[in-house]
């Protein structure tokens, strides 16, 4: 059977050059509805909150108040059907086309930006959140689950920033208990390109591509579902420093640590085992070094 590709040669070349793509109709409309309903239910039930998976993206967590910007890590752990979709098959194929055949799912993120006062997500590069001891080959796929516009906070990018080094970042207001990082390095903000999407459309961006979403000033919440794919990062300790990561500790990390002590660690391991690539030496090496570095940080 003749092999086909989701991306044309021109689209692949554009991704390499500008660091992102916007693509229409990547998720079937029936699956858009299913993913939207599933994620909204998880947010409504505060699923994963006690495990540290659900949290307020822009503020300290306060269970007595509504979150200003609800966020959920790895919703597949609570709704496994999310990975049994045609959409997941398509994104995996796309990731392998751009990253190589070893590409696999690294994580997920769901973001529910409320209206009409939903906060912005600061300009940042995803690699700024990663350990500086590795070399990365990573991309993120941002799925619109209703119309994404400049009014409600569609994705915006700085073309070509994928070719830059990781710029200086900081915690907003210097508060390292918060989840976001914001880029405080010098870059041409006036070159930002917004990418509005219809439901089922996606953006794909490299881990070094600078991106931003504005505030949601519409009357409706804006829900997005993000899949992160990578190939095994390569361990290169001592190459660089990310001082903005030092001392960061969020409320959700505290809850996760407490949950692990109550027996959640075994649950976490069992959830992740199905996706473990134990037959790949590179994946095993990365997982081992990553686990050891969490116990004995350099």
C-alpha positions as CSV (number, residue, x, y, z in Angstrom):
1,X,0.0,0.0,0.0
2,X,1.3,3.4,-0.9
3,X,2.3,5.5,2.1
4,X,0.6,8.9,2.5
5,X,1.5,11.9,4.7
6,X,-0.7,14.3,6.6
7,X,1.6,17.2,5.7
8,X,2.7,18.2,2.2
9,X,6.4,19.0,1.5
10,X,5.5,22.7,1.5
11,X,3.8,22.5,4.9
12,X,6.8,20.6,6.4
13,X,9.2,23.1,5.0
14,X,7.1,26.0,6.4
15,X,7.1,24.3,9.8
16,X,10.9,24.0,9.8
17,X,11.2,27.7,8.7
18,X,8.7,29.5,10.9
19,X,8.4,27.0,13.8
20,X,4.6,26.5,13.7
21,X,1.7,25.6,11.4
22,X,-2.1,26.1,11.5
23,X,-4.1,23.3,10.0
24,X,-7.9,23.0,9.4
25,X,-10.1,20.0,10.2
26,X,-7.6,17.8,11.9
27,X,-10.2,16.5,14.4
28,X,-13.5,15.0,13.2
29,X,-16.4,17.1,14.4
30,X,-18.0,14.2,16.3
31,X,-14.7,13.8,18.2
32,X,-14.6,17.6,18.8
33,X,-17.9,17.2,20.7
34,X,-16.7,14.1,22.6
35,X,-13.4,15.7,23.7
36,X,-15.1,19.0,24.6
37,X,-17.8,17.2,26.7
38,X,-15.2,15.0,28.4
39,X,-12.9,17.8,29.4
40,X,-15.7,20.0,30.6
41,X,-17.0,17.2,32.9
42,X,-13.5,16.7,34.3
43,X,-13.2,20.4,35.1
44,X,-16.7,20.6,36.5
45,X,-16.0,17.7,38.9
46,X,-12.5,19.1,39.8
47,X,-11.1,15.7,38.7
48,X,-7.5,15.2,39.7
49,X,-7.4,18.2,42.0
50,X,-6.4,16.2,45.1
51,X,-3.6,14.5,43.0
52,X,-2.2,17.8,41.9
53,X,-3.3,17.3,38.3
54,X,-5.9,20.1,38.2
55,X,-5.0,23.6,39.4
56,X,-5.3,27.3,38.7
57,X,-2.9,28.2,36.0
58,X,-2.4,31.8,37.0
59,X,-3.1,32.0,40.8
60,X,-2.5,30.2,44.0
61,X,-4.9,27.3,44.4
62,X,-7.8,28.1,46.8
63,X,-10.4,25.2,46.9
64,X,-13.0,27.7,48.4
65,X,-13.0,29.8,45.2
66,X,-13.4,29.3,41.5
67,X,-10.1,29.0,39.7
68,X,-9.3,32.0,37.5
69,X,-7.9,29.8,34.8
70,X,-8.6,26.1,35.3
71,X,-5.9,23.7,34.0
72,X,-5.6,19.9,33.9
73,X,-2.5,17.8,33.2
74,X,-2.8,14.4,31.5
75,X,-6.6,14.1,31.3
76,X,-6.2,10.7,29.7
77,X,-5.4,9.3,33.2
78,X,-9.1,10.0,34.1
79,X,-10.7,9.6,30.6
80,X,-8.7,6.9,28.7
81,X,-11.1,7.2,25.7
82,X,-9.3,10.4,24.7
83,X,-6.5,8.3,23.3
84,X,-8.8,6.0,21.5
85,X,-9.8,8.6,18.9
86,X,-9.0,9.1,15.2
87,X,-7.7,12.5,16.3
88,X,-5.0,10.9,18.4
89,X,-4.0,8.6,15.6
90,X,-3.7,11.6,13.3
91,X,-1.6,13.7,15.7
92,X,0.7,10.8,16.3
93,X,1.2,10.4,12.6
94,X,1.8,14.1,12.2
95,X,4.4,14.1,15.1
96,X,6.3,11.2,13.6
97,X,6.4,13.0,10.3
98,X,7.9,16.1,11.9
99,X,10.0,14.5,14.7
100,X,10.9,11.1,13.4
101,X,9.6,7.5,13.9
102,X,10.5,7.4,17.6
103,X,8.1,10.2,18.5
104,X,5.6,9.4,21.2
105,X,3.1,11.1,23.5
106,X,4.9,13.0,26.3
107,X,1.9,14.6,28.0
108,X,-1.4,16.4,27.7
109,X,-2.8,19.7,28.9
110,X,-6.4,21.0,29.0
111,X,-7.0,24.7,29.5
112,X,-10.3,26.3,30.3
113,X,-10.0,30.1,29.9
114,X,-13.1,31.7,31.3
115,X,-14.8,34.8,29.8
116,X,-15.2,37.7,29.9
117,X,-12.1,38.2,32.2
118,X,-10.0,35.2,31.4
119,X,-6.3,36.1,31.8
120,X,-3.7,36.0,29.1
121,X,-1.0,33.2,28.9
122,X,2.3,35.1,28.8
123,X,4.8,34.9,26.0
124,X,7.0,31.9,26.5
125,X,9.0,29.0,25.0
126,X,7.9,25.5,26.1
127,X,11.6,24.4,26.5
128,X,12.0,27.0,29.2
129,X,10.0,24.7,31.5
130,X,12.2,21.7,30.7
131,X,15.4,20.6,32.5
132,X,18.4,22.4,30.9
133,X,20.4,19.1,31.1
134,X,18.8,17.6,28.0
135,X,18.6,18.3,24.2
136,X,15.0,18.2,23.1
137,X,13.1,17.3,19.9
138,X,9.5,18.3,20.8
139,X,6.3,19.8,19.5
140,X,2.9,20.7,20.9
141,X,-0.5,20.4,19.1
142,X,-3.2,22.8,20.3
143,X,-6.7,21.8,19.4
144,X,-9.6,24.3,19.2
145,X,-12.8,22.9,20.7
146,X,-14.9,25.9,19.8
147,X,-14.0,28.9,17.6
148,X,-10.7,30.3,18.7
149,X,-10.4,34.0,18.0
150,X,-8.3,37.0,19.0
151,X,-11.2,38.0,21.2
152,X,-11.2,34.8,23.3
153,X,-7.4,34.0,23.1
154,X,-6.3,32.2,20.0
155,X,-2.7,31.2,19.7
156,X,-0.1,33.8,18.5
157,X,3.4,33.1,17.4
158,X,6.7,34.8,16.6
159,X,7.7,33.3,13.2
160,X,11.3,31.9,13.1
161,X,11.8,31.9,16.9
162,X,12.2,28.1,16.8
163,X,15.7,28.8,15.5
164,X,16.7,30.9,18.6
165,X,18.2,29.7,21.8
166,X,15.9,29.6,24.9
167,X,15.6,33.2,26.0
168,X,15.5,34.4,29.6
169,X,12.3,33.7,31.4
170,X,10.9,34.5,34.9
171,X,7.9,33.8,37.1
172,X,5.2,36.5,36.8
173,X,5.8,39.0,39.5
174,X,8.7,37.0,40.8
175,X,6.2,34.6,42.4
176,X,7.7,31.1,42.0
177,X,4.6,29.4,43.4
178,X,2.7,30.2,40.2
179,X,2.7,27.9,37.1
180,X,3.4,30.2,34.2
181,X,6.7,31.5,33.0
182,X,7.0,34.6,30.9
183,X,9.7,35.5,28.5
184,X,11.6,38.6,29.6
185,X,14.2,38.4,26.9
186,X,14.3,40.8,24.0
187,X,12.2,39.8,21.0
188,X,10.0,41.6,18.4
189,X,6.5,41.4,19.8
190,X,5.3,43.5,16.9
191,X,5.9,40.4,14.6
192,X,3.3,38.3,16.4
193,X,1.0,36.4,14.1
194,X,-2.4,35.4,15.5
195,X,-3.9,32.1,14.2
196,X,-7.7,32.0,14.6
197,X,-9.2,28.5,14.3
198,X,-12.5,26.8,13.7
199,X,-13.4,23.8,15.9
200,X,-11.3,20.9,14.9
201,X,-8.4,23.1,13.7
202,X,-5.0,22.9,15.3
203,X,-1.8,24.7,15.6
204,X,1.5,22.8,15.8
205,X,4.6,24.5,17.3
206,X,8.2,23.6,18.2
207,X,9.3,23.7,21.8
208,X,11.4,26.8,21.2
209,X,8.8,28.8,19.3
210,X,7.6,31.8,21.2
211,X,3.9,31.8,21.7
212,X,1.1,33.6,23.6
213,X,-2.6,33.7,24.0
214,X,-4.4,36.9,24.9
215,X,-7.2,37.4,27.5
216,X,-10.6,36.0,26.9
217,X,-12.9,39.0,26.6
218,X,-15.8,37.1,25.1
219,X,-18.8,36.0,27.0
220,X,-18.0,32.3,26.7
221,X,-15.2,30.1,28.1
222,X,-12.4,29.0,25.7
223,X,-11.4,25.4,25.9
224,X,-8.3,24.0,24.4
225,X,-6.7,20.5,24.4
226,X,-2.9,20.2,24.0
227,X,-0.9,17.1,23.1
228,X,2.8,17.1,23.5
229,X,5.0,14.7,21.5
230,X,8.8,14.2,21.7
231,X,11.6,11.8,20.9
232,X,13.9,10.7,23.7
233,X,15.7,13.8,25.0
234,X,19.5,13.4,24.9
235,X,21.3,13.9,28.3
236,X,23.9,16.7,28.1
237,X,24.5,18.0,31.7
238,X,26.2,21.3,32.4
239,X,25.5,22.9,28.9
240,X,23.3,25.7,30.2
241,X,21.5,27.1,33.2
242,X,17.8,28.0,33.6
243,X,17.8,30.0,36.8
244,X,14.1,30.7,36.5
245,X,13.4,27.1,37.4
246,X,15.3,27.1,40.6
247,X,13.1,27.3,43.6
248,X,9.8,26.9,41.7
249,X,7.2,25.0,43.7
250,X,3.5,25.2,43.2
251,X,0.5,24.3,45.3
252,X,-0.3,21.4,42.9
253,X,3.2,20.0,43.4
254,X,2.5,19.9,47.2
255,X,-0.7,18.1,46.7
256,X,0.9,15.6,44.3
257,X,3.7,14.9,46.8
258,X,1.2,14.3,49.5
259,X,-0.9,12.0,47.3
260,X,2.2,10.0,46.4
261,X,2.9,9.5,50.1
262,X,-0.6,8.2,50.5
263,X,-0.1,5.5,47.9
264,X,-0.6,7.6,44.8
265,X,2.9,6.8,43.5
266,X,1.9,3.3,42.7
267,X,-1.2,4.5,40.9
268,X,0.9,7.0,38.9
269,X,3.3,4.3,37.8
270,X,0.5,2.0,36.7
271,X,-1.1,4.8,34.7
272,X,2.1,5.5,32.9
273,X,3.3,1.9,32.2
274,X,1.1,1.3,29.1
275,X,2.8,4.2,27.4
276,X,6.4,3.2,28.5
277,X,8.7,2.1,25.6
278,X,10.6,-0.5,27.5
279,X,12.0,-2.1,24.4
280,X,13.7,1.2,23.3
281,X,17.1,1.8,25.0
282,X,16.9,5.5,24.4
283,X,13.5,5.8,26.0
284,X,14.6,3.7,29.0
285,X,17.8,5.8,29.4
286,X,15.8,9.0,29.4
287,X,13.3,7.7,31.9
288,X,16.0,6.4,34.2
289,X,18.0,9.7,34.1
290,X,14.9,11.7,34.6
291,X,13.8,9.7,37.6
292,X,17.2,9.8,39.2
293,X,17.5,13.5,38.7
294,X,14.3,14.1,40.6
295,X,15.7,12.2,43.6
296,X,19.3,13.6,43.4
297,X,19.1,16.9,41.5
298,X,22.5,18.2,40.4
